[in-house]
Tab-separated table of C-alpha atoms and ligand atoms in Angstrom:
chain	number	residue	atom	x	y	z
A	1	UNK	CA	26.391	32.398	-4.189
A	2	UNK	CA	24.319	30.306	-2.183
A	3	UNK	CA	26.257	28.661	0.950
A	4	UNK	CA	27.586	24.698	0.481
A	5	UNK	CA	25.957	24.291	4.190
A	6	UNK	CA	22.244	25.862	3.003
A	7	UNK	CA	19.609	23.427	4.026
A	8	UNK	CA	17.302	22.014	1.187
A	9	UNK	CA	14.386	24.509	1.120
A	10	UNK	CA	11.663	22.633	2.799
A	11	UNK	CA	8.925	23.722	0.328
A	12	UNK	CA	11.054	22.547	-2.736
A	13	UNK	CA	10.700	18.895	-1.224
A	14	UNK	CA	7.058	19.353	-0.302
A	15	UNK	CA	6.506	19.664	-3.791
A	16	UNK	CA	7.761	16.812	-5.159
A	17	UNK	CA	5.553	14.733	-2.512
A	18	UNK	CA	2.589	12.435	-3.852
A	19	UNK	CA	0.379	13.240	-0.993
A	20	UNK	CA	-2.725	12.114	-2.843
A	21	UNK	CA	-1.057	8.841	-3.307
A	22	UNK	CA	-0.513	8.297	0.413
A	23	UNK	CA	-3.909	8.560	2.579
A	24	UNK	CA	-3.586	5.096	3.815
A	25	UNK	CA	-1.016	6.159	6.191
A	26	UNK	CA	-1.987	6.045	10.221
A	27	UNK	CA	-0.108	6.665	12.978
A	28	UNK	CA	-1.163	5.958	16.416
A	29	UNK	CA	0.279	8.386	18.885
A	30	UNK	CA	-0.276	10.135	22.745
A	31	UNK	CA	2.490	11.431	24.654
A	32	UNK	CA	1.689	8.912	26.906
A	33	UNK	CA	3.240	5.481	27.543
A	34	UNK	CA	0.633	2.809	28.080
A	35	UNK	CA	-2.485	3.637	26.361
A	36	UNK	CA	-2.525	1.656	24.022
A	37	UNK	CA	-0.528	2.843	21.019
A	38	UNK	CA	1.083	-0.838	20.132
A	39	UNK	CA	-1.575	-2.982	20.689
A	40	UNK	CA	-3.782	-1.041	18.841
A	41	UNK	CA	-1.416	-1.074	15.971
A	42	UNK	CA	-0.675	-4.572	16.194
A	43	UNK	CA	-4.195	-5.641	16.131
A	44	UNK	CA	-5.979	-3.130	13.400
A	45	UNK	CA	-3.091	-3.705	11.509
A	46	UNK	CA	-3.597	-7.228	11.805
A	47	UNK	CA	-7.756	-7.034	11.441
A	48	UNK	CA	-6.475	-4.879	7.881
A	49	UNK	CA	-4.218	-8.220	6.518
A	50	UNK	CA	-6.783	-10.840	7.466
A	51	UNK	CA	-9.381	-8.960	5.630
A	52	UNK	CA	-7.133	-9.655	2.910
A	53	UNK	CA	-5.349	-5.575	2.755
A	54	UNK	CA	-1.710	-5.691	2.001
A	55	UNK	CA	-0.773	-3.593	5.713
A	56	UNK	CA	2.553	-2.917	6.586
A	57	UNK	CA	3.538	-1.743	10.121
A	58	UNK	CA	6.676	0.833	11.091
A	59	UNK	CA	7.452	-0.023	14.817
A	60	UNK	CA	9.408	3.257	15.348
A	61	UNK	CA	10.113	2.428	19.062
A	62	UNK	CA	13.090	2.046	21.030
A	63	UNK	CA	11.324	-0.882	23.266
A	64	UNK	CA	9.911	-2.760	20.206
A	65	UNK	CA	7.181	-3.639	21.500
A	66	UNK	CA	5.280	-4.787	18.274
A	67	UNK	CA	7.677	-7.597	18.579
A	68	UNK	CA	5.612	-8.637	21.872
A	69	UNK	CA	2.061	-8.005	20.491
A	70	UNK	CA	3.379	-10.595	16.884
A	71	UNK	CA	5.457	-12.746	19.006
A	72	UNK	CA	8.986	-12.784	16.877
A	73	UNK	CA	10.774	-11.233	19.642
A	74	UNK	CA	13.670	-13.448	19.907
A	75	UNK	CA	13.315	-14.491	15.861
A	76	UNK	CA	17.025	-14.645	14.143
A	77	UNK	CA	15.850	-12.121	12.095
A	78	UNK	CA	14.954	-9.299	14.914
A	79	UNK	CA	17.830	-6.594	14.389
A	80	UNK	CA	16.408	-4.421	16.658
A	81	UNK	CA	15.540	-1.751	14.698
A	82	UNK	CA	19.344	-1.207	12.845
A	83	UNK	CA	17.696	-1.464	9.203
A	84	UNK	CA	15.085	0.906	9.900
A	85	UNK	CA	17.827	3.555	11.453
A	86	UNK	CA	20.685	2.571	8.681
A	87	UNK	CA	17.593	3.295	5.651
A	88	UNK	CA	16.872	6.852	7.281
A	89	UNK	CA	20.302	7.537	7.945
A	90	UNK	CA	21.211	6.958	4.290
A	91	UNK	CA	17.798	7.441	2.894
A	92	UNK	CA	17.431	3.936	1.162
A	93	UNK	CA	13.751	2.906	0.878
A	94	UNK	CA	13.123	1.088	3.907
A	95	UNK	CA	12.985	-2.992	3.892
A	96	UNK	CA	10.312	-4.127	5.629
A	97	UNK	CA	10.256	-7.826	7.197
A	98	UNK	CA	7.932	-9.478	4.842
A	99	UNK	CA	5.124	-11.955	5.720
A	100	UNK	CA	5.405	-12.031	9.301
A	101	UNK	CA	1.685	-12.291	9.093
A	102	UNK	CA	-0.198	-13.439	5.944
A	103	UNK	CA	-0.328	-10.131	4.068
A	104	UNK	CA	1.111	-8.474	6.970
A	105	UNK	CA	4.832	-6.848	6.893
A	106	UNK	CA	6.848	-5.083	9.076
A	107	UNK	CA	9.352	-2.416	9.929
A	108	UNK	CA	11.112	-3.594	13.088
A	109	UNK	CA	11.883	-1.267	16.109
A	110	UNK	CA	14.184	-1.883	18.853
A	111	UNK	CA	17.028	-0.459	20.974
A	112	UNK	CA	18.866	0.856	18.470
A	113	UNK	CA	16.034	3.828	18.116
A	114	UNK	CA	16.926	4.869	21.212
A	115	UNK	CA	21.021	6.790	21.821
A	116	UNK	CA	21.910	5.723	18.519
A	117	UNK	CA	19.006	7.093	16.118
A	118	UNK	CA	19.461	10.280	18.850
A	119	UNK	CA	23.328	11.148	17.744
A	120	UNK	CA	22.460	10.589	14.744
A	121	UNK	CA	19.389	12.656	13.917
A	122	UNK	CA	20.780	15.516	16.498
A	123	UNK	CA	23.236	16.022	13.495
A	124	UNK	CA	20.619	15.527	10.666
A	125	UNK	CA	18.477	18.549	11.994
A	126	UNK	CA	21.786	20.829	13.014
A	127	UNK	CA	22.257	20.177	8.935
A	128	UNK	CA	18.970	19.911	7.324
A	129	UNK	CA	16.600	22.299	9.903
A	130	UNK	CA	12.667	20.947	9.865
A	131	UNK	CA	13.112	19.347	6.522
A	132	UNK	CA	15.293	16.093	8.479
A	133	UNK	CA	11.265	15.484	9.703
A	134	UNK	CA	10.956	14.383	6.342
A	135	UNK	CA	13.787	11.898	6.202
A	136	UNK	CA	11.131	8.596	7.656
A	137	UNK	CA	8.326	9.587	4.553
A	138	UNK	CA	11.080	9.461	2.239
A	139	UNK	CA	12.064	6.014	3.317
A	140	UNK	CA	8.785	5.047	2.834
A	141	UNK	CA	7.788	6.569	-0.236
A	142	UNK	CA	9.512	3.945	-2.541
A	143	UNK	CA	7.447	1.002	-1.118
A	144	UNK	CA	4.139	2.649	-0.223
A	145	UNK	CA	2.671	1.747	-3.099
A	146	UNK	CA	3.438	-1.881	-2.444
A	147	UNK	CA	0.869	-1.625	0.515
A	148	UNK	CA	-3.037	-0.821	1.284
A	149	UNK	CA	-3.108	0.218	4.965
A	150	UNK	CA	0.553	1.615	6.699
A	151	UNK	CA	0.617	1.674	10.185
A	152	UNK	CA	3.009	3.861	12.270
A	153	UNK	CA	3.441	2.685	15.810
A	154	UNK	CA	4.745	5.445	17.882
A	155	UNK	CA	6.257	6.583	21.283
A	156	UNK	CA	5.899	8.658	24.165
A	157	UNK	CA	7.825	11.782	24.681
A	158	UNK	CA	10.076	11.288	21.606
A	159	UNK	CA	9.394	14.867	19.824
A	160	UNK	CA	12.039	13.608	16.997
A	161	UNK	CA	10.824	10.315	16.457
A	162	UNK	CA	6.959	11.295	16.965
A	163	UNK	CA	8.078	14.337	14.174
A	164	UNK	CA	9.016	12.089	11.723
A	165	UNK	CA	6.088	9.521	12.038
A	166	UNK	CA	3.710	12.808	11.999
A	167	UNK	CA	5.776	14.143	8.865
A	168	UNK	CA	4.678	11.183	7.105
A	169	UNK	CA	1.093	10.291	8.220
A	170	UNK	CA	-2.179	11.520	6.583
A	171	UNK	CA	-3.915	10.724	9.397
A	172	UNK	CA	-3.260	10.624	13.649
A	173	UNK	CA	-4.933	8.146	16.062
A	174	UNK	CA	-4.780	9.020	19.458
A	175	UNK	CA	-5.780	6.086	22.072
A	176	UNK	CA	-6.528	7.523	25.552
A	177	UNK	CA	-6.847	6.085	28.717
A	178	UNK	CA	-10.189	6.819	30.948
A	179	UNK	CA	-8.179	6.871	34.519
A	180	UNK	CA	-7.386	10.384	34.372
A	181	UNK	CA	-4.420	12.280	33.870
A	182	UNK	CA	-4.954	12.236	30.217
A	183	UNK	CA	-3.972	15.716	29.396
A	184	UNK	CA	-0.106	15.740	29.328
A	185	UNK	CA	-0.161	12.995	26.938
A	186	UNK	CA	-2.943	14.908	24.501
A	187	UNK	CA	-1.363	18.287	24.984
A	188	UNK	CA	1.703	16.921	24.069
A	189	UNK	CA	0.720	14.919	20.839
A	190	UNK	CA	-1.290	17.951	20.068
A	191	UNK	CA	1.369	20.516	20.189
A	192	UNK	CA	3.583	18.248	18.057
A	193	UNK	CA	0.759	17.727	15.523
A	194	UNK	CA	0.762	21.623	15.202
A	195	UNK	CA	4.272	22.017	15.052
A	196	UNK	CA	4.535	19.419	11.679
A	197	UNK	CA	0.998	20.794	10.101
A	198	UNK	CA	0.837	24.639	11.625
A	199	UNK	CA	4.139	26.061	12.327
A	200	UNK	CA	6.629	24.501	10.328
A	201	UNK	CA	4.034	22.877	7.390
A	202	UNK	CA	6.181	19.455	6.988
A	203	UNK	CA	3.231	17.761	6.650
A	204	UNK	CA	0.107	20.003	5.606
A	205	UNK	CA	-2.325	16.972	4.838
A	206	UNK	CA	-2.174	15.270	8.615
A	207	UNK	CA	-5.579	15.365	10.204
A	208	UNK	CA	-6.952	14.155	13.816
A	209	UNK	CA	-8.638	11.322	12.635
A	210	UNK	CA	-9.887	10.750	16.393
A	211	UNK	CA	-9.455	9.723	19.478
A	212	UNK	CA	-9.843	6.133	20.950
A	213	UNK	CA	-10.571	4.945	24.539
A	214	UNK	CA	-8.663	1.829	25.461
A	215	UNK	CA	-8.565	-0.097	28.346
A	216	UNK	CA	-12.209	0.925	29.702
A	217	UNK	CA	-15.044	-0.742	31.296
A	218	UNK	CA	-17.720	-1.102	27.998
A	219	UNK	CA	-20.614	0.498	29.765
A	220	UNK	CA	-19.050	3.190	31.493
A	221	UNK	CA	-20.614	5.734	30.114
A	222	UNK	CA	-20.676	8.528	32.880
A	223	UNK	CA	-16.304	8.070	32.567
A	224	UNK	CA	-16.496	7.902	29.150
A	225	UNK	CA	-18.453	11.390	28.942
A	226	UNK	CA	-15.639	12.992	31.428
A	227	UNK	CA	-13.103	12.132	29.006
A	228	UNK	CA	-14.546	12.914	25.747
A	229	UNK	CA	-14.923	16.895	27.544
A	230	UNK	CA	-11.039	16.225	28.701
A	231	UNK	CA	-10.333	15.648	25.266
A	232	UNK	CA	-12.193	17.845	23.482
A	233	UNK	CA	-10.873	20.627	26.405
A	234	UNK	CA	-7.310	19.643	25.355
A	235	UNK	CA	-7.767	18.875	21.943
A	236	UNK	CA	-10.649	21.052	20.520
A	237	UNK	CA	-14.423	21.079	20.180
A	238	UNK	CA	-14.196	19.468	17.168
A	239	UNK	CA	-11.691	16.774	18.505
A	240	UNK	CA	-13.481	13.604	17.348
A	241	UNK	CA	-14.248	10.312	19.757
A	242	UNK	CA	-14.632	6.709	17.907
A	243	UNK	CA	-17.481	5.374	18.882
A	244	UNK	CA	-15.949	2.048	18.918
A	245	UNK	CA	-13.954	1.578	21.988
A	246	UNK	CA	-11.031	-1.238	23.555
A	247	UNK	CA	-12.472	-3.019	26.265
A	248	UNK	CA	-10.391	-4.173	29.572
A	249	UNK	CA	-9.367	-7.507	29.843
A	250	UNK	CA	-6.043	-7.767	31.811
A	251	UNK	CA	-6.388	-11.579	31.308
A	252	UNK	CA	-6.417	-11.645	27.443
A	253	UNK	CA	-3.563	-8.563	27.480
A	254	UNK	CA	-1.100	-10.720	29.305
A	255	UNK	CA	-2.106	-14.304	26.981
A	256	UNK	CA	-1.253	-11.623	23.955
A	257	UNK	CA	2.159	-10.956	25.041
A	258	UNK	CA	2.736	-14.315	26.619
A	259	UNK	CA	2.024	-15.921	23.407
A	260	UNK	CA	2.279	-13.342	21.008
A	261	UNK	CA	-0.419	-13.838	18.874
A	262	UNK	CA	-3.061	-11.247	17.877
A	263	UNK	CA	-6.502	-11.050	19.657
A	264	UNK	CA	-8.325	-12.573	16.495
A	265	UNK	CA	-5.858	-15.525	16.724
A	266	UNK	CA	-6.083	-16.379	20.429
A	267	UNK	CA	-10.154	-15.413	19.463
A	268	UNK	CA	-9.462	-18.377	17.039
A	269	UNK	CA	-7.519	-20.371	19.159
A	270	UNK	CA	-10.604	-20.077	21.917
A	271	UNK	CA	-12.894	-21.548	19.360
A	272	UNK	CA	-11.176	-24.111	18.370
A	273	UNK	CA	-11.904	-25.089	21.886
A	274	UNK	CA	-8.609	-23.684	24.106
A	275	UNK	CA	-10.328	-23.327	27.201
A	276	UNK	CA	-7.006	-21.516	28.967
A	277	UNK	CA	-8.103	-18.447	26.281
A	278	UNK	CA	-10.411	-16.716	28.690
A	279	UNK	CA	-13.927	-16.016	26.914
A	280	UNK	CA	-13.674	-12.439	27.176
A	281	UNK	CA	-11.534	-12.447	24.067
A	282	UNK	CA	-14.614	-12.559	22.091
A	283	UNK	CA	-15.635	-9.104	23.059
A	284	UNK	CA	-12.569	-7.825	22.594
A	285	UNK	CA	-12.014	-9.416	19.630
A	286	UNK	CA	-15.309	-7.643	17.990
A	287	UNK	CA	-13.906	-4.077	19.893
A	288	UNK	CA	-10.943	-4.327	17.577
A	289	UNK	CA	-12.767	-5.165	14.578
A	290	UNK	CA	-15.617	-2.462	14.716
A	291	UNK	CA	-12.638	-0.137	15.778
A	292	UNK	CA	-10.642	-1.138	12.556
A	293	UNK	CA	-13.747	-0.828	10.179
A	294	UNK	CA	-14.676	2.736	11.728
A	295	UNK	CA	-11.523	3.878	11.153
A	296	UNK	CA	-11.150	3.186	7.850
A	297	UNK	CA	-14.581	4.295	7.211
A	298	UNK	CA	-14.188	7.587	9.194
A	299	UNK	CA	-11.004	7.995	6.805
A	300	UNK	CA	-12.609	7.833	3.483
A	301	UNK	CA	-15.075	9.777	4.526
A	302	UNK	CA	-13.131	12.234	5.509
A	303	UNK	CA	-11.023	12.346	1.842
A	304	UNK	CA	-13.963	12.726	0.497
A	305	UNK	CA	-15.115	15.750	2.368
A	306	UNK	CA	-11.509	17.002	1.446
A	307	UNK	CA	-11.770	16.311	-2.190
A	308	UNK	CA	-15.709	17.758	-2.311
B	401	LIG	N1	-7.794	-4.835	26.456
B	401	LIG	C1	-6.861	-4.606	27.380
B	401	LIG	N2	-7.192	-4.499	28.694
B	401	LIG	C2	-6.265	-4.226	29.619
B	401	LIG	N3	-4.951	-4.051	29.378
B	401	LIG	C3	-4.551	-4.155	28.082
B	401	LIG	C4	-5.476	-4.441	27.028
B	401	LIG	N4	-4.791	-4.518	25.872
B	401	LIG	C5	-3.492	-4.291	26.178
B	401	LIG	N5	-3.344	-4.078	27.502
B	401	LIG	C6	-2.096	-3.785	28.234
B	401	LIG	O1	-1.960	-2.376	28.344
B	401	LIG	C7	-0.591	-2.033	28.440
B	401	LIG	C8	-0.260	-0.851	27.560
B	401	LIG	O2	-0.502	-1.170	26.211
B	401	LIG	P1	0.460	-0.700	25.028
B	401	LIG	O3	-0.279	-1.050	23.791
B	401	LIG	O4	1.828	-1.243	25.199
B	401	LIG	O5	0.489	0.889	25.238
B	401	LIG	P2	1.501	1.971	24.598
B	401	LIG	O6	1.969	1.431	23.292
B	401	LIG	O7	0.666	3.200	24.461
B	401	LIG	O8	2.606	2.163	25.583
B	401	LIG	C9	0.185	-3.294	28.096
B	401	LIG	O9	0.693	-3.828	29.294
B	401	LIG	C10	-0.837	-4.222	27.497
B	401	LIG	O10	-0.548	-5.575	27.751
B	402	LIG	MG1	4.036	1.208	22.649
């Protein structure tokens, strides 16, 4: 007789999982804090629903900080991230803040990702073993279909909450910083990529999509060499760099938070003749669009490789 405390088998799940259905799924990630991981989400994610792309976003962070980049911080409706932990600790399909943008939805993050969601997911994977990495992608799975682009924000040195995010993704953006020191983060997001896809196969369809620079002077090529052999030291030969990159503008970074409005919108905002919207928004304006069409491009191209 099989024990009452036996732990799903893993593969039995794995097999019931639609993963052709579900290769519009990105999560940005580094074991690093502050290169880039929200704002990058906030903005391709936004890019994907004013091109007219039903996009959802899962903020799966303690500090929120999606909140910042799309301004409803302090909206009635923040919770703080209690639906998103009360749908994966029941396993209801996750309910997603609709319309915050047009065409844009969201999962909302907050505080309560941080002691509470780690109590409560200590005693998940005592019960379930690897398989509780599953427990976010089942969430989603009801209401993927609802959505063209999903976008996982992530955060730094959260194994469990970076293992569920990379349990459900079909594809992992890393942004990177240029000023050094970028190896903890990488070797970090890269050992936890090979723990869900290698070691414990929870999710044997995630790929390294590629890595972004953020943050970085635009013609900086001799830095942006060093890093690419950082990451590809790190990461692999094969480790692949957008060629797109995030330029640095402090002043725009701080309007986006102060205001919380996208980049295209201050962009907007600048042309309808806002002159306290510094003109480098343009440029970084176009940085996040040619990111966000490379990325998708890169991705289909890479399915298609994969289906060949
Ligand atoms: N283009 C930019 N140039 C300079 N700083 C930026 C730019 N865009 C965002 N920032 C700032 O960089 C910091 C880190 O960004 P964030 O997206 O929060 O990183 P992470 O999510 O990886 O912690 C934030 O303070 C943000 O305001
Ligand atoms: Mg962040």
């Amino acid at each position: 007789m099989a024990s009452p405390f036996e732990a799903p088998a893993t593969d039995t799940q794995l097999a019931g999982i639609p993963w052709e259905s579900l290769s519009h799924i990105f999560m940005f990630g580094n074991g690093k804090g502050g290169v880039g991981k929200s704002s990058v989400s906030a903005n391709a994610a936004g890019k994907a629903a004013r091109s007219g792309l039903r996009t959802l976003i899962i903020d799966c962070n303690a500090q929120g900080n999606i909140a910042r980049e799309l301004g409803y911080k302090r909206a009635e409706w923040n919770d703080g991230g209690a639906g998103l932990i009360e749908a994966l600790r029941t396993g209801a399909p996750l309910t997603p803040v609709e319309n915050v943008r047009e065409n844009l939805d969201v999962v909302l993050g907050g505080p309560a990702l941080g002691d509470e969601f780690g109590i409560f997911f200590h005693t998940l994977l005592a019960k379930e073993g690897p398989h509780a990495y599953l427990r976010l992608l089942m969430c989603l799975l009801p209401i993927a279909h609802r959505y063209q682009i999903i976008i996982l924000d992530t955060p730094p040195e959260n194994p469990s909450l970076q293992r569920l995010a990379l349990a459900a993704a079909r594809w992992l953006v890393i942004p990177v910083k240029s000023d050094g020191g970028a190896e903890d983060g990488l070797a970090q997001i890269g050992l936890e990529f090979s723990y869900v896809k290698f070691v414990s196969h929870i999710n044997p369809h995630i790929a390294l999509l590629g890595v972004l620079l953020f943050d970085t002077g635009r013609n900086y090529s001799s830095i942006h060499a060093d890093v690419r052999r950082q990451v590809q030291k790190v990461l692999g030969e094969e480790a692949h760099m957008f060629k797109h990159l995030i330029g640095h503008t402090e002043s725009v970074a701080r309007l986006v938070r102060k205001r919380g409005l996208l980049v295209h919108e201050l962009a907007d905002q600048r042309v309808a003749g806002d002159r306290s919207v510094p003109e480098t928004v343009v440029g970084l304006d176009s940085d996040y669009e040619g990111f966000t069409e490379e990325m998708f491009a890169r991705a289909l191209e890479l399915r298609k490789d994969a289906a060949a």
